[in-house]
PDB file of C-alpha atoms in Angstrom:
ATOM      1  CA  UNK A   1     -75.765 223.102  61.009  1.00 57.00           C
ATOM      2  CA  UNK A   2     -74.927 225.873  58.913  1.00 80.00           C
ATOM      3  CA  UNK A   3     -74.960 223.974  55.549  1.00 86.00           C
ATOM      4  CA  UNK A   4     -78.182 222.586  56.455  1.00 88.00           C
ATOM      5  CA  UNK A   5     -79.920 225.952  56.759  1.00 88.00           C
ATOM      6  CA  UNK A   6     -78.304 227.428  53.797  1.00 88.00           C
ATOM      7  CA  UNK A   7     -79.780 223.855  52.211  1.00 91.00           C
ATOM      8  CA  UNK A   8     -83.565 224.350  53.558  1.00 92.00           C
ATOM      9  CA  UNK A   9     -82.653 228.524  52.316  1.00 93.00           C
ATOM     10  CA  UNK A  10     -81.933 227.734  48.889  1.00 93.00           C
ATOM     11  CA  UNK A  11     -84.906 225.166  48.921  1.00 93.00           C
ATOM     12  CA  UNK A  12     -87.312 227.494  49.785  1.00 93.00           C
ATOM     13  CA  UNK A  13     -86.140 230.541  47.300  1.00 94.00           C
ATOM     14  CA  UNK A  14     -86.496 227.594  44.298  1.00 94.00           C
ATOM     15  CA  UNK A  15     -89.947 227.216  45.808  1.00 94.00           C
ATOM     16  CA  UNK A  16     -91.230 230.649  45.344  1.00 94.00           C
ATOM     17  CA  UNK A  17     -89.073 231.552  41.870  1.00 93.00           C
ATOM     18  CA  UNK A  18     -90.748 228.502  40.319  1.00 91.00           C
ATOM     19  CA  UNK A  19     -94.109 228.715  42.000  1.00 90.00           C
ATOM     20  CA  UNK A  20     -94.756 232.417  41.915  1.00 91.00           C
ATOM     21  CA  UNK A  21     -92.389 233.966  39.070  1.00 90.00           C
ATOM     22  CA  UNK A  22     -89.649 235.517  41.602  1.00 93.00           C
ATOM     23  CA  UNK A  23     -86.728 237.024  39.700  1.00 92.00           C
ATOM     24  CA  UNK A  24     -83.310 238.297  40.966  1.00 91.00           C
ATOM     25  CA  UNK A  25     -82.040 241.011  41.992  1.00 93.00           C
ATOM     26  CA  UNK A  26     -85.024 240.239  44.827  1.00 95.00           C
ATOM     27  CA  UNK A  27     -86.978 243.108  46.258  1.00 95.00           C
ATOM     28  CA  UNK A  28     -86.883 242.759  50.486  1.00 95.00           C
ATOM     29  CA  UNK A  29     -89.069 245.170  52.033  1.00 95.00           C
ATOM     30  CA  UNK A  30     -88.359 245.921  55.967  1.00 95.00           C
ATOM     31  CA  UNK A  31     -90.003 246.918  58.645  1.00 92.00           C
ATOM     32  CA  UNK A  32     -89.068 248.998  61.635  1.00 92.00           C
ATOM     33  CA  UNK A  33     -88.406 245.837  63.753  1.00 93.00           C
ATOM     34  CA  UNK A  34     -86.377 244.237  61.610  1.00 95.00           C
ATOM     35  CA  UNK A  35     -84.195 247.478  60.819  1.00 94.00           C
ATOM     36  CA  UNK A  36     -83.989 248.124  64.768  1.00 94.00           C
ATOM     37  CA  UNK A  37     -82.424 244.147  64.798  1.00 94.00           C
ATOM     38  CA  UNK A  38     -80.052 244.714  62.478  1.00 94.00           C
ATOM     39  CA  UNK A  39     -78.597 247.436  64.446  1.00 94.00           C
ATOM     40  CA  UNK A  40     -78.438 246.377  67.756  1.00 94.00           C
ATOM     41  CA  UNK A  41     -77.087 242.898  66.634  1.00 93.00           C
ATOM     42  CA  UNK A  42     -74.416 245.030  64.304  1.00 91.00           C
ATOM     43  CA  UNK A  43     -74.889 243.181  61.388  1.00 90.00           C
ATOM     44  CA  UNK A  44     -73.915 245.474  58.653  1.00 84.00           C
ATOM     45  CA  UNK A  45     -74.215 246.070  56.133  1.00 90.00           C
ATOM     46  CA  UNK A  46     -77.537 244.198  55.627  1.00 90.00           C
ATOM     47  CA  UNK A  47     -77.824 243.782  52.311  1.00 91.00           C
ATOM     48  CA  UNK A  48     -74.825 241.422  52.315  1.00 92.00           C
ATOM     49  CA  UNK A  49     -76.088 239.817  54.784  1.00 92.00           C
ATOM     50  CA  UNK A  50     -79.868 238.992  52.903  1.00 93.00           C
ATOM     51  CA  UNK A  51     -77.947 238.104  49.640  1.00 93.00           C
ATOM     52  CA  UNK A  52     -76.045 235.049  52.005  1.00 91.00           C
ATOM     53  CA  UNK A  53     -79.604 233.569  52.608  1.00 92.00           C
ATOM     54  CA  UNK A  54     -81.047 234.489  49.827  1.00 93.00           C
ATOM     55  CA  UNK A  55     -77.777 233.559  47.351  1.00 90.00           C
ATOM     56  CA  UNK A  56     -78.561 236.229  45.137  1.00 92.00           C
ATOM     57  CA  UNK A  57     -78.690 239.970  45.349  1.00 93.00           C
ATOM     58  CA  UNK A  58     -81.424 241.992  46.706  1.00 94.00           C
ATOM     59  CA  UNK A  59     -82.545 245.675  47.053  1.00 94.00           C
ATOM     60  CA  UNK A  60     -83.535 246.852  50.339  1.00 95.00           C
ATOM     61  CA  UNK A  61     -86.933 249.043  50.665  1.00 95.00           C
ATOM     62  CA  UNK A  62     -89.067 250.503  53.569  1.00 93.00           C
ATOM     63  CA  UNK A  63     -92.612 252.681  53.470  1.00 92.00           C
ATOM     64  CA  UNK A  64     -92.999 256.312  54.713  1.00 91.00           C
ATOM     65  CA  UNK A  65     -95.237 255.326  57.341  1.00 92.00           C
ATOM     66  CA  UNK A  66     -92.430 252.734  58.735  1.00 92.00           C
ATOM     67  CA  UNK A  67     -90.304 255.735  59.141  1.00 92.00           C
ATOM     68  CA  UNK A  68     -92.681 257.982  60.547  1.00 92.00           C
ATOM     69  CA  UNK A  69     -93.032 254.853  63.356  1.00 91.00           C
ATOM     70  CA  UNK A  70     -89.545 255.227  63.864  1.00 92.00           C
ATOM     71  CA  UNK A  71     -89.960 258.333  64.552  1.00 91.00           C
ATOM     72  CA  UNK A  72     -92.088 258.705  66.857  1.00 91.00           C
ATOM     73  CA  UNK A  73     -90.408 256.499  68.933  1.00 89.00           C
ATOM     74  CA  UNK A  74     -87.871 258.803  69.877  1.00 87.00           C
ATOM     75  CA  UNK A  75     -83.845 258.740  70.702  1.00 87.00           C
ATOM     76  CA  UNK A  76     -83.929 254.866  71.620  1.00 88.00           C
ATOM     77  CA  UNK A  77     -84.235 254.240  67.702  1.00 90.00           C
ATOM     78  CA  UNK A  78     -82.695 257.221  66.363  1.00 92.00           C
ATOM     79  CA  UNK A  79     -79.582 255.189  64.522  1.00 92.00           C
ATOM     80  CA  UNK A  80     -82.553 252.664  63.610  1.00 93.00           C
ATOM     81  CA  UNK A  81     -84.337 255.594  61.739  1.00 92.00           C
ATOM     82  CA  UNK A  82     -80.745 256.545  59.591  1.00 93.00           C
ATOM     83  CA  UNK A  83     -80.383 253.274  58.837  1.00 93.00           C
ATOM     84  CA  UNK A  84     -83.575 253.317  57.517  1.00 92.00           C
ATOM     85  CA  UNK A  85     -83.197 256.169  55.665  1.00 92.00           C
ATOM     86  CA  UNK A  86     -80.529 254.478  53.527  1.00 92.00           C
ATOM     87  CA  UNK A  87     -83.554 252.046  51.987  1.00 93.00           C
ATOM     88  CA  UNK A  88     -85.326 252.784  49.197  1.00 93.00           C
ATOM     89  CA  UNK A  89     -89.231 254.134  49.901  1.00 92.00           C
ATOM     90  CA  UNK A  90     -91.596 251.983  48.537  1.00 90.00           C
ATOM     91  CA  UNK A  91     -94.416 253.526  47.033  1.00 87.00           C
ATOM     92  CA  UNK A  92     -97.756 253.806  49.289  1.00 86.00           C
ATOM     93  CA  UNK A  93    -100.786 256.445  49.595  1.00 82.00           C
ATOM     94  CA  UNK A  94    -101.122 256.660  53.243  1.00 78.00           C
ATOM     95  CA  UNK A  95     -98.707 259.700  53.472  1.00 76.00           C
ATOM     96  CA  UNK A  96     -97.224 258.006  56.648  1.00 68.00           C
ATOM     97  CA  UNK A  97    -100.563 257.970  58.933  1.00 78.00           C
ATOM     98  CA  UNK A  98    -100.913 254.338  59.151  1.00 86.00           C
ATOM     99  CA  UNK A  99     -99.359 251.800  61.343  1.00 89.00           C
ATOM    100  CA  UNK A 100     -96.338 249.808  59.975  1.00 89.00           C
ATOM    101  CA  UNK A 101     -97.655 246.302  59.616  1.00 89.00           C
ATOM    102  CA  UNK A 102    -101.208 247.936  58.356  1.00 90.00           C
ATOM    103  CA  UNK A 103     -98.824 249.529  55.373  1.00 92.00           C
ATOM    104  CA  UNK A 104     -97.186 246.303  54.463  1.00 93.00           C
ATOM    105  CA  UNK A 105     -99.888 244.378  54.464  1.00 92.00           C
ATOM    106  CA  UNK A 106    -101.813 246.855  52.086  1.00 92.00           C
ATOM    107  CA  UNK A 107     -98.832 246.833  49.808  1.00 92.00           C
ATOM    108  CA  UNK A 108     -98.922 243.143  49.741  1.00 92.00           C
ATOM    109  CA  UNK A 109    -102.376 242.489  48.990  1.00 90.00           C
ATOM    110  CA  UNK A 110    -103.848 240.085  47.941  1.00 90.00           C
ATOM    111  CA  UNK A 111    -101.010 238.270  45.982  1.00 89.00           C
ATOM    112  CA  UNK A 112     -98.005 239.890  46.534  1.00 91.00           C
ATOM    113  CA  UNK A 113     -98.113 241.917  42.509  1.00 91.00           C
ATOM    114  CA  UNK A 114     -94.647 243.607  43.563  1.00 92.00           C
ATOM    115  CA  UNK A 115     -93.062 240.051  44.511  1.00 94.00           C
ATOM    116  CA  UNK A 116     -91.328 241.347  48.328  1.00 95.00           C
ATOM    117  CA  UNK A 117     -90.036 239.607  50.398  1.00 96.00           C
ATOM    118  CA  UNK A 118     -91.067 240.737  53.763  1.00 95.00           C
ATOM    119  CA  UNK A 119     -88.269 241.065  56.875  1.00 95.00           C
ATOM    120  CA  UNK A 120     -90.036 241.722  60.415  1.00 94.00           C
ATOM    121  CA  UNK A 121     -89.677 240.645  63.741  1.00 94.00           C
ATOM    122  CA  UNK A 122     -93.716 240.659  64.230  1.00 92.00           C
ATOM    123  CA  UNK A 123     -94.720 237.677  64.656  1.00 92.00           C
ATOM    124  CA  UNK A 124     -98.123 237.926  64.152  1.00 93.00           C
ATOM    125  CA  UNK A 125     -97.510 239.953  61.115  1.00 92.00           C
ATOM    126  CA  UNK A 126     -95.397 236.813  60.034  1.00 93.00           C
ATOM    127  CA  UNK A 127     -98.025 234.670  60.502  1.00 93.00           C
ATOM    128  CA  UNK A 128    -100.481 236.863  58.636  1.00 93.00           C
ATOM    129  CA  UNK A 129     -98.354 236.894  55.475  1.00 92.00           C
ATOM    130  CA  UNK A 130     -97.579 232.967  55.178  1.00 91.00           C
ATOM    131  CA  UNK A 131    -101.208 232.856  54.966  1.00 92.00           C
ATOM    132  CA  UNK A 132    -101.473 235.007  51.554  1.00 92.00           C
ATOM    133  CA  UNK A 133    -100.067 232.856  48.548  1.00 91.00           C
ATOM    134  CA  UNK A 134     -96.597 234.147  46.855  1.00 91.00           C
ATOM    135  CA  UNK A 135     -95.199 236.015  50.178  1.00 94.00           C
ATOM    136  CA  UNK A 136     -91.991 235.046  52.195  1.00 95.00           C
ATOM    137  CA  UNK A 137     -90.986 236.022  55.365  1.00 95.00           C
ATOM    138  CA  UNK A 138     -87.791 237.031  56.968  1.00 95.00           C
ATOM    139  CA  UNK A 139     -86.951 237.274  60.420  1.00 95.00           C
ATOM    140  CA  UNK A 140     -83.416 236.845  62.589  1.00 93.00           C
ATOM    141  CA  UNK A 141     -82.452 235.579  65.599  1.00 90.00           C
ATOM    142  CA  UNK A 142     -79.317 237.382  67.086  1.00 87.00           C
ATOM    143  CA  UNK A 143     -76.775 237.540  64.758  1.00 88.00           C
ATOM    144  CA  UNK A 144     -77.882 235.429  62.307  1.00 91.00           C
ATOM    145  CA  UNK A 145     -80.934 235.743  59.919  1.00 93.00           C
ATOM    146  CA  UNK A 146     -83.435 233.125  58.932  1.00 94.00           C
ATOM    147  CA  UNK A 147     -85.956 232.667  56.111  1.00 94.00           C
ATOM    148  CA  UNK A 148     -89.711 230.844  56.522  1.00 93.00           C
ATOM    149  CA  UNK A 149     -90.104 227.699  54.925  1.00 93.00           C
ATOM    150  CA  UNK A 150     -93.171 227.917  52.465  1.00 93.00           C
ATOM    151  CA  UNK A 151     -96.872 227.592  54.547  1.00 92.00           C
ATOM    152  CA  UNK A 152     -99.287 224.676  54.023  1.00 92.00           C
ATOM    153  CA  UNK A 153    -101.424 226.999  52.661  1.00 92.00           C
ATOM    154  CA  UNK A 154     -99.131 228.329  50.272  1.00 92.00           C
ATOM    155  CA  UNK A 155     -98.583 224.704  49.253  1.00 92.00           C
ATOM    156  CA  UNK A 156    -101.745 223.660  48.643  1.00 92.00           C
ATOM    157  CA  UNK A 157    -102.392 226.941  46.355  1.00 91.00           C
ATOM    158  CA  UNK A 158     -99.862 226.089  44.142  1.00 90.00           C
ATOM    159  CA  UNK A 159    -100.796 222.282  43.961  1.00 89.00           C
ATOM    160  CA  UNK A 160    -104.182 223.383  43.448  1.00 88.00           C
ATOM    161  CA  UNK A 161    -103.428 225.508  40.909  1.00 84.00           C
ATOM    162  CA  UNK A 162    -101.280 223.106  39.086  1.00 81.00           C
ATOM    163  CA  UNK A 163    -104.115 220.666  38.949  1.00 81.00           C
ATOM    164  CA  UNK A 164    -106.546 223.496  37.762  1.00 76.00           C
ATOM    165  CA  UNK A 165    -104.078 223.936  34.507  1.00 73.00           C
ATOM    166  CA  UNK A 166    -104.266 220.500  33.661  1.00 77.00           C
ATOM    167  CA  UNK A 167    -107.628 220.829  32.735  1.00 73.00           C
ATOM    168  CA  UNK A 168    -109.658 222.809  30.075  1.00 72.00           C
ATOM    169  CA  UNK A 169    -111.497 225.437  31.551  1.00 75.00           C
ATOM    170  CA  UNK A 170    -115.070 226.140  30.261  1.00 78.00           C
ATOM    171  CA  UNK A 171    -114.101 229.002  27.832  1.00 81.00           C
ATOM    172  CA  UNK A 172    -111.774 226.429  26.449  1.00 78.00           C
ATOM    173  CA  UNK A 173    -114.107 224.086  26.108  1.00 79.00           C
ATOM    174  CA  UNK A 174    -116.960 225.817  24.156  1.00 82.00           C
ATOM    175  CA  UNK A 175    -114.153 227.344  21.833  1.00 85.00           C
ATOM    176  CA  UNK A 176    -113.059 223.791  21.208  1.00 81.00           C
ATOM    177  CA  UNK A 177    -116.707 222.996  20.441  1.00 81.00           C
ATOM    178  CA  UNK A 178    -117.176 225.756  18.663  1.00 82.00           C
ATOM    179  CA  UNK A 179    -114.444 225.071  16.189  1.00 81.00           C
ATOM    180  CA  UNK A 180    -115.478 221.379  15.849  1.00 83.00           C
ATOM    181  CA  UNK A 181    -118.583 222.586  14.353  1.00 81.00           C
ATOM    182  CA  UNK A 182    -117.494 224.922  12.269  1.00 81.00           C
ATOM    183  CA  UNK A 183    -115.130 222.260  10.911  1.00 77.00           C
ATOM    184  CA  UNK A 184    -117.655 219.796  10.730  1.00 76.00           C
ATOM    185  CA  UNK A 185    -119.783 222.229   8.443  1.00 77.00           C
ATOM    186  CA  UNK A 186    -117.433 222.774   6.277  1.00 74.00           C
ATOM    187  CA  UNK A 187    -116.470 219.209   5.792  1.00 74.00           C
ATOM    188  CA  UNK A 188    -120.263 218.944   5.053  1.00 73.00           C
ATOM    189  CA  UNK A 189    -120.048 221.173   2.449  1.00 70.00           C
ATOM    190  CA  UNK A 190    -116.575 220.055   0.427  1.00 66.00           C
ATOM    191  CA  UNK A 191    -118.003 216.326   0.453  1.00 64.00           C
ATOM    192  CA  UNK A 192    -121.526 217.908  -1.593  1.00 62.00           C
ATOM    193  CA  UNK A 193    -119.010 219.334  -3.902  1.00 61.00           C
ATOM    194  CA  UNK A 194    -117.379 216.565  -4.464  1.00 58.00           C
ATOM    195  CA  UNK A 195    -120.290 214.533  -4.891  1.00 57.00           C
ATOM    196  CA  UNK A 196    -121.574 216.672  -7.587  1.00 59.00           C
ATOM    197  CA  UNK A 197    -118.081 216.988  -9.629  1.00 58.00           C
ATOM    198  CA  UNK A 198    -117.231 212.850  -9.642  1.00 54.00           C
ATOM    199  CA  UNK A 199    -118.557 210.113  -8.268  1.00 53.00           C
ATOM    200  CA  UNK A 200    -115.265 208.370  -7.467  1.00 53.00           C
ATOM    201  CA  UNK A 201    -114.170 211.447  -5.181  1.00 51.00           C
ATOM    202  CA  UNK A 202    -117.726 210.607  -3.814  1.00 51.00           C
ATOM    203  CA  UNK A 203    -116.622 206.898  -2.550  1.00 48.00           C
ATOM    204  CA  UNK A 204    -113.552 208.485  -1.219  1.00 52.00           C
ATOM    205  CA  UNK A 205    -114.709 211.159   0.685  1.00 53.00           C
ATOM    206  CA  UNK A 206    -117.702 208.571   2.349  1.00 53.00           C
ATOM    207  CA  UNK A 207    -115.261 206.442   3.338  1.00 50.00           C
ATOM    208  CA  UNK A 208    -113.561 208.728   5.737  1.00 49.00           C
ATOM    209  CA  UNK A 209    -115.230 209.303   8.805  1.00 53.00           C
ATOM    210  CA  UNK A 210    -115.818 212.679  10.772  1.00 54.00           C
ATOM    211  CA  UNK A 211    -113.139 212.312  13.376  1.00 58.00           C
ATOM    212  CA  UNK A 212    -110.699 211.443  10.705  1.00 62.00           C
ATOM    213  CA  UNK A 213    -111.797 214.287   8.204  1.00 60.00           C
ATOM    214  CA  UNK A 214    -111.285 216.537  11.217  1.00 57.00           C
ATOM    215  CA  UNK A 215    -108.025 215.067  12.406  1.00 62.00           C
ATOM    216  CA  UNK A 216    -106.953 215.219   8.428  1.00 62.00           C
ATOM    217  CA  UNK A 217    -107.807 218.814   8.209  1.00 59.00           C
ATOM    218  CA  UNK A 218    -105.919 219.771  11.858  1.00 58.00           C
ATOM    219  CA  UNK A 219    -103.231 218.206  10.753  1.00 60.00           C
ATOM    220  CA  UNK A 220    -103.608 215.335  13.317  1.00 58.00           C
ATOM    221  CA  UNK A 221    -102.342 211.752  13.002  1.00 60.00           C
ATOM    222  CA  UNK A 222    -104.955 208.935  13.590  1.00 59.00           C
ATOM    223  CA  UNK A 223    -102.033 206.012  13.964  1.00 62.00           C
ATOM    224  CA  UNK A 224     -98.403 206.672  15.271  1.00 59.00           C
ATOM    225  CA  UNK A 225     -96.311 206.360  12.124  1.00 63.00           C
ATOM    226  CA  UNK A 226     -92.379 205.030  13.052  1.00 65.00           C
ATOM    227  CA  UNK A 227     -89.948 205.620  10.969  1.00 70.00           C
ATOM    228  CA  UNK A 228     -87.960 202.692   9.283  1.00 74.00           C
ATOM    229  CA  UNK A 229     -84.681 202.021   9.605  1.00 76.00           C
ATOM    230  CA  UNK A 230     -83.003 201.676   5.891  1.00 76.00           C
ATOM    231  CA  UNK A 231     -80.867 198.854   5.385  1.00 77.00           C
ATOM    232  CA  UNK A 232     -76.974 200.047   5.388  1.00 81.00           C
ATOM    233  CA  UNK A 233     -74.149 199.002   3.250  1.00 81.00           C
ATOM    234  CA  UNK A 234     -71.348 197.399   3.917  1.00 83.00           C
ATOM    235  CA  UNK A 235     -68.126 198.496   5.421  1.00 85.00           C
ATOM    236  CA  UNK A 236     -65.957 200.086   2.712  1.00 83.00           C
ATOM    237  CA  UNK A 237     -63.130 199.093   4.816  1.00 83.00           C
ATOM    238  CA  UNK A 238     -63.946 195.747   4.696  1.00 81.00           C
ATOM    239  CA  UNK A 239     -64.301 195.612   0.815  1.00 83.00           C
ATOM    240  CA  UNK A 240     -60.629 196.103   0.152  1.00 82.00           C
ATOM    241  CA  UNK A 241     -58.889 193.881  -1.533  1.00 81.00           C
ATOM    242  CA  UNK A 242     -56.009 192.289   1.134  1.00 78.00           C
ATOM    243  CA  UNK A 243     -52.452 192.899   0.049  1.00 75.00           C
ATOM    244  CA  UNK A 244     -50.126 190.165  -0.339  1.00 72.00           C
ATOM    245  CA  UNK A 245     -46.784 190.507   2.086  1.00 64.00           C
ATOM    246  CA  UNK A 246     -43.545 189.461   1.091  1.00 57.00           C
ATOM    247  CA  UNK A 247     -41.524 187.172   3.378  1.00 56.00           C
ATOM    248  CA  UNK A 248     -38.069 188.145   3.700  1.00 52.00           C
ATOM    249  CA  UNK A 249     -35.553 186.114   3.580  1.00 52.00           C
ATOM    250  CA  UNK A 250     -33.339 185.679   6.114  1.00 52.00           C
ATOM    251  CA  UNK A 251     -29.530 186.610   5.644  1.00 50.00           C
ATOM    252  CA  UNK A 252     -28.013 183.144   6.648  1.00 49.00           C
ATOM    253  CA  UNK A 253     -29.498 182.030   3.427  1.00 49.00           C
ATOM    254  CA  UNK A 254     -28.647 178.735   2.468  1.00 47.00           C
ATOM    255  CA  UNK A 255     -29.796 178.522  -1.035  1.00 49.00           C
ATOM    256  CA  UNK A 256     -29.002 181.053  -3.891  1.00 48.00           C
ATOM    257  CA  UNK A 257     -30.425 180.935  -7.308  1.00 47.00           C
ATOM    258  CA  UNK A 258     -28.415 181.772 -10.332  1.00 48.00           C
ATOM    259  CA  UNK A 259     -28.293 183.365 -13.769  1.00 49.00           C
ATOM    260  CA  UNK A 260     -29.904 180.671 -15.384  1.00 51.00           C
ATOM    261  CA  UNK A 261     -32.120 179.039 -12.529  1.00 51.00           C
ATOM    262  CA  UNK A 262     -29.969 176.992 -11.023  1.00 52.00           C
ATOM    263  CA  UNK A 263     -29.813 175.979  -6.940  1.00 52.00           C
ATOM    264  CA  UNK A 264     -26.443 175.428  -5.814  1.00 55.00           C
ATOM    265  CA  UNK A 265     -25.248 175.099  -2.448  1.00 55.00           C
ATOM    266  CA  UNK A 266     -22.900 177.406  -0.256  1.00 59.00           C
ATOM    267  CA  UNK A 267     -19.882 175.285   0.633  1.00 58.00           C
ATOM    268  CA  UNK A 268     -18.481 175.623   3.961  1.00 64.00           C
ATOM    269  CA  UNK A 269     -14.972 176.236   4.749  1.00 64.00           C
ATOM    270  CA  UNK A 270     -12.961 174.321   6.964  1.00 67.00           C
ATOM    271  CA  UNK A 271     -10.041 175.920   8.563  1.00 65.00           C
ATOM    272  CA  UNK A 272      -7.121 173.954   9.212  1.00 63.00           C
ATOM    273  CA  UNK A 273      -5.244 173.354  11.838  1.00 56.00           C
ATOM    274  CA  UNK A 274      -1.302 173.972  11.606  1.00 57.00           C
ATOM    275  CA  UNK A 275      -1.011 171.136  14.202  1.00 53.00           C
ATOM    276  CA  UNK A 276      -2.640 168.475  11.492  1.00 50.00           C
ATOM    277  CA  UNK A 277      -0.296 169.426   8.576  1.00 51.00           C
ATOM    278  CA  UNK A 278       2.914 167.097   8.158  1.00 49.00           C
ATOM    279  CA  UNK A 279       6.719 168.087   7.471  1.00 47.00           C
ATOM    280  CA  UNK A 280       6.130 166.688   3.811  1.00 48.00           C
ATOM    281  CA  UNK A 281       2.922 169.394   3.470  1.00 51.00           C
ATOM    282  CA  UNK A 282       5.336 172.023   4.873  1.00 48.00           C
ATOM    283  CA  UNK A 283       8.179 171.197   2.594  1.00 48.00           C
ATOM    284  CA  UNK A 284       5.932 171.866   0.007  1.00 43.00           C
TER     285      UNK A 284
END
């Protein structure tokens, strides 16, 4: 179960770093609800405990008016408010007079320009944010924290957008036009010249078209040109002359040549028995 989140986690953070140009270490801005969690489920220290989800590391930040709502609500939250005092203070101009969620979702905007991630327990205030484009949400549940899968809406934005980059926009297009023109005109003009210096340059220049004289000027191929392959030579390996290998003769050679070219043959010795030789042989 546990891979699988951290699966669906890493999924989601791919989502938004491609999508909306998050970068690391990411910026998590909490809420008073979200700080009070952390505490009473003692998971310290937090930041550790974002960077798990998140698998990267993060910076922590609240608002002045988040503190102030701490505040106010007395000794019940009173280690919530230190522990929000160890956050960094995100910038905001309501000098801590607004309401929490009212602050966050000012900072926010629009499209998220400070690219937070937002940690709350508000629900609604969850449900508000996954509407805007570029904003995640954070949120636990006991001792473990979780973080929103991407909207529909924040789908279809970015597949919307997508498609809308495909295309040329109408600036684009009267530019292009524009510059067709202008290179048009001045294609005008070099053929006139050319007509008046040589009339061979004359049947040269007619014969090319205006696409292709605008193509030939952009530096734009008409035709795919492939290049050849160039016929290799041969293996110098294989052009080596082969060396001729001696046999070697065997040492129970038979046959021995002489001085002068001659083949005689080894004799073979006999040995005698003593048994075959007679008493006249002996005598001897």
């Amino acid at each position: 179960m546990r891979v699988r989140r951290q699966r669906r986690h890493r999924k989601a953070v791919r989502f938004y770093t491609a999508c909306f140009g998050f970068r690391q270490p990411f910026r998590v801005l909490c809420d008073g609800t979200f700080v009070h969690h952390l505490v009473v489920n003692k998971i310290a220290p937090p930041d550790k405990a974002l960077s798990d989800i998140l698998s990267a590391s993060v910076k922590l930040f609240t608002t002045r008016c988040v503190l102030n709502e701490l505040r106010r609500l007395g000794g019940s939250h009173a280690n919530s408010l230190n522990a929000a005092k160890d956050l960094m203070i995100a910038r905001c101009n309501h000098e801590g007079k607004m309401k929490a969620d009212g602050c966050i979702s000012e900072i926010i905007g629009e499209n998220n320009p400070e690219h937070f991630f937002v940690a709350t327990q508000d629900t609604d205030l969850r449900r508000k944010l996954l509407e805007i484009p570029g904003v995640p949400a954070i949120y636990g549940l006991r001792n473990a924290l979780f973080l929103e899968q991407p909207s529909t809406t924040q789908r279809q934005f970015v597949k919307t957008s997508e498609e809308g980059r495909l295309h040329m926009t109408e600036l684009e297009r009267k530019m292009l036009k524009k510059r067709t023109n202008i290179l048009g005109a001045k294609m005008s003009e070099d053929s006139s010249d050319e007509e008046e210096d040589s009339g061979e340059q004359n049947l040269e220049s007619s014969a090319l078209t205006k696409p292709q004289a605008v193509n030939k000027i952009l530096g734009v191929k008409d035709k795919v040109q492939f290049k050849r392959k160039k016929a290799k030579g041969p293996n110098p390996l294989s052009c080596l002359k082969k060396k001729a290998h001696e046999n070697s003769k065997p040492s129970s050679e038979k046959e021995k040549k002489d001085g002068d070219g001659t083949v005689r043959s080894r004799g073979r010795k006999r040995k005698r028995s003593r048994k075959g030789k007679t008493s006249s042989d002996i005598g001897n």
